[in-house]
Amino acid sequence: MKGICELYKIETELKESHIFPKFVVNYHKRTGSKYFRTALEPNKRRQDAIKLYLLSEKAEQEFSIREKWFAENIFHPFHKGKKELTYTKDLYYFTISFLWRSLILNSKMDDLKSKWYYPKLMTAEKEWRQYLTDGIYPKTCNNNFLYFTHYVGDNTTGIDKVYSYLLRTMDSTIISSTNDESTLIIYGKFNQFMFWSVLKDESSNLPPMDCAISSLGGKFSIPQRFDYQTLNAFLGNRIKGINSLAIPSEEQEKKILAEVMKNPKEWLESDAGKAIFKYDGK
């Protein structure tokens, strides 16, 4: 379909673009259910994750270079047990490309023009787009972070399905303070990778530096410290909110069970099975 490429702002043939990288979607299918269910539509099974007519062929190819780098240098090595992960500037690019798409997705899903943070969102969108297209380092929206989620012991939070969320759920949202105008974060996660960019927050609240992504490259040592109270509070509320939504219908539960029973041992040892039964089932 013809339209305006959100990245290059030119009229062209648009591709149906994944918000979450395609290799992540494929891994999700391979290590659990081959279907997707969103938190807002638990009774609807999708065979693919969220896609939008968003980018030109040129933009898709540009993003795919960094997605391939992330898959080969971060994603798969982490899942194979590597705890020291060296990265280049490609991670900074990949992170901004993912969070930029998350920003665009949330802008299309909701009318944000009346929100107090809308001007700052537009600043982030412009700065990130300039970085992605011309390599101009973001002047103000440059605090980007990555946390690797993993099993750290029994869930003592009192909140159900914590590991199901941390290890499996794909999510994308804008985190903002409601009582004042002190906090604004663009957030996105898939599998065991939690990304966020702090657009506004008190400096004393900023997360530990071992989660920070340098635009020049660096190294992550896992496990990381995670002491960011703003995000901790968000995660607790987010998981409780998802848990409070409608559960799958009886018919859908039967379909889920039938899928599991095709090979119950394999499913229980999959990432999805471990998250639901081995970790959250304790």
PDB file of C-alpha atoms in Angstrom, residues 2 19 23 29 37 53-55 58-59 77 81 107-108 135 141 162 172 189 211 213 222 225 245 259 271-272:
ATOM      1  CA  LYS A   2       1.116   3.564  -0.733  1.00  0.00           C
ATOM      2  CA  ILE A  19       6.881  -3.485  15.985  1.00  0.00           C
ATOM      3  CA  PHE A  23      13.317 -12.966  14.931  1.00  0.00           C
ATOM      4  CA  LYS A  29       6.560 -19.258  18.630  1.00  0.00           C
ATOM      5  CA  ARG A  37      -2.756 -13.331  22.694  1.00  0.00           C
ATOM      6  CA  TYR A  53       2.053  -0.339   7.490  1.00  0.00           C
ATOM      7  CA  LEU A  54       4.816   1.908   8.713  1.00  0.00           C
ATOM      8  CA  LEU A  55       8.105   1.738   6.824  1.00  0.00           C
ATOM      9  CA  LYS A  58      14.809   1.109   2.607  1.00  0.00           C
ATOM     10  CA  ALA A  59      13.856   1.647   6.262  1.00  0.00           C
ATOM     11  CA  PRO A  77      24.268 -15.650  23.326  1.00  0.00           C
ATOM     12  CA  GLY A  81      23.880 -18.793  29.053  1.00  0.00           C
ATOM     13  CA  SER A 107       0.805   7.450  19.244  1.00  0.00           C
ATOM     14  CA  LYS A 108      -1.368   5.613  16.719  1.00  0.00           C
ATOM     15  CA  GLY A 135      23.439   9.525  12.724  1.00  0.00           C
ATOM     16  CA  CYS A 141      16.480  12.122  24.638  1.00  0.00           C
ATOM     17  CA  VAL A 162       5.379 -12.214  37.680  1.00  0.00           C
ATOM     18  CA  SER A 172       5.082  -1.462  24.770  1.00  0.00           C
ATOM     19  CA  LYS A 189      10.045  -5.369  26.284  1.00  0.00           C
ATOM     20  CA  CYS A 211      21.774  -0.956  32.822  1.00  0.00           C
ATOM     21  CA  ILE A 213      23.533   1.680  27.052  1.00  0.00           C
ATOM     22  CA  ILE A 222      24.594 -10.321  34.202  1.00  0.00           C
ATOM     23  CA  ARG A 225      21.533  -4.284  39.684  1.00  0.00           C
ATOM     24  CA  LEU A 245      -8.231  -8.500  32.712  1.00  0.00           C
ATOM     25  CA  GLU A 259      -2.075 -27.612  21.880  1.00  0.00           C
ATOM     26  CA  ASP A 271      10.364 -21.157  27.944  1.00  0.00           C
ATOM     27  CA  ALA A 272       6.599 -20.677  28.181  1.00  0.00           C
TER      28      ALA A 272
END
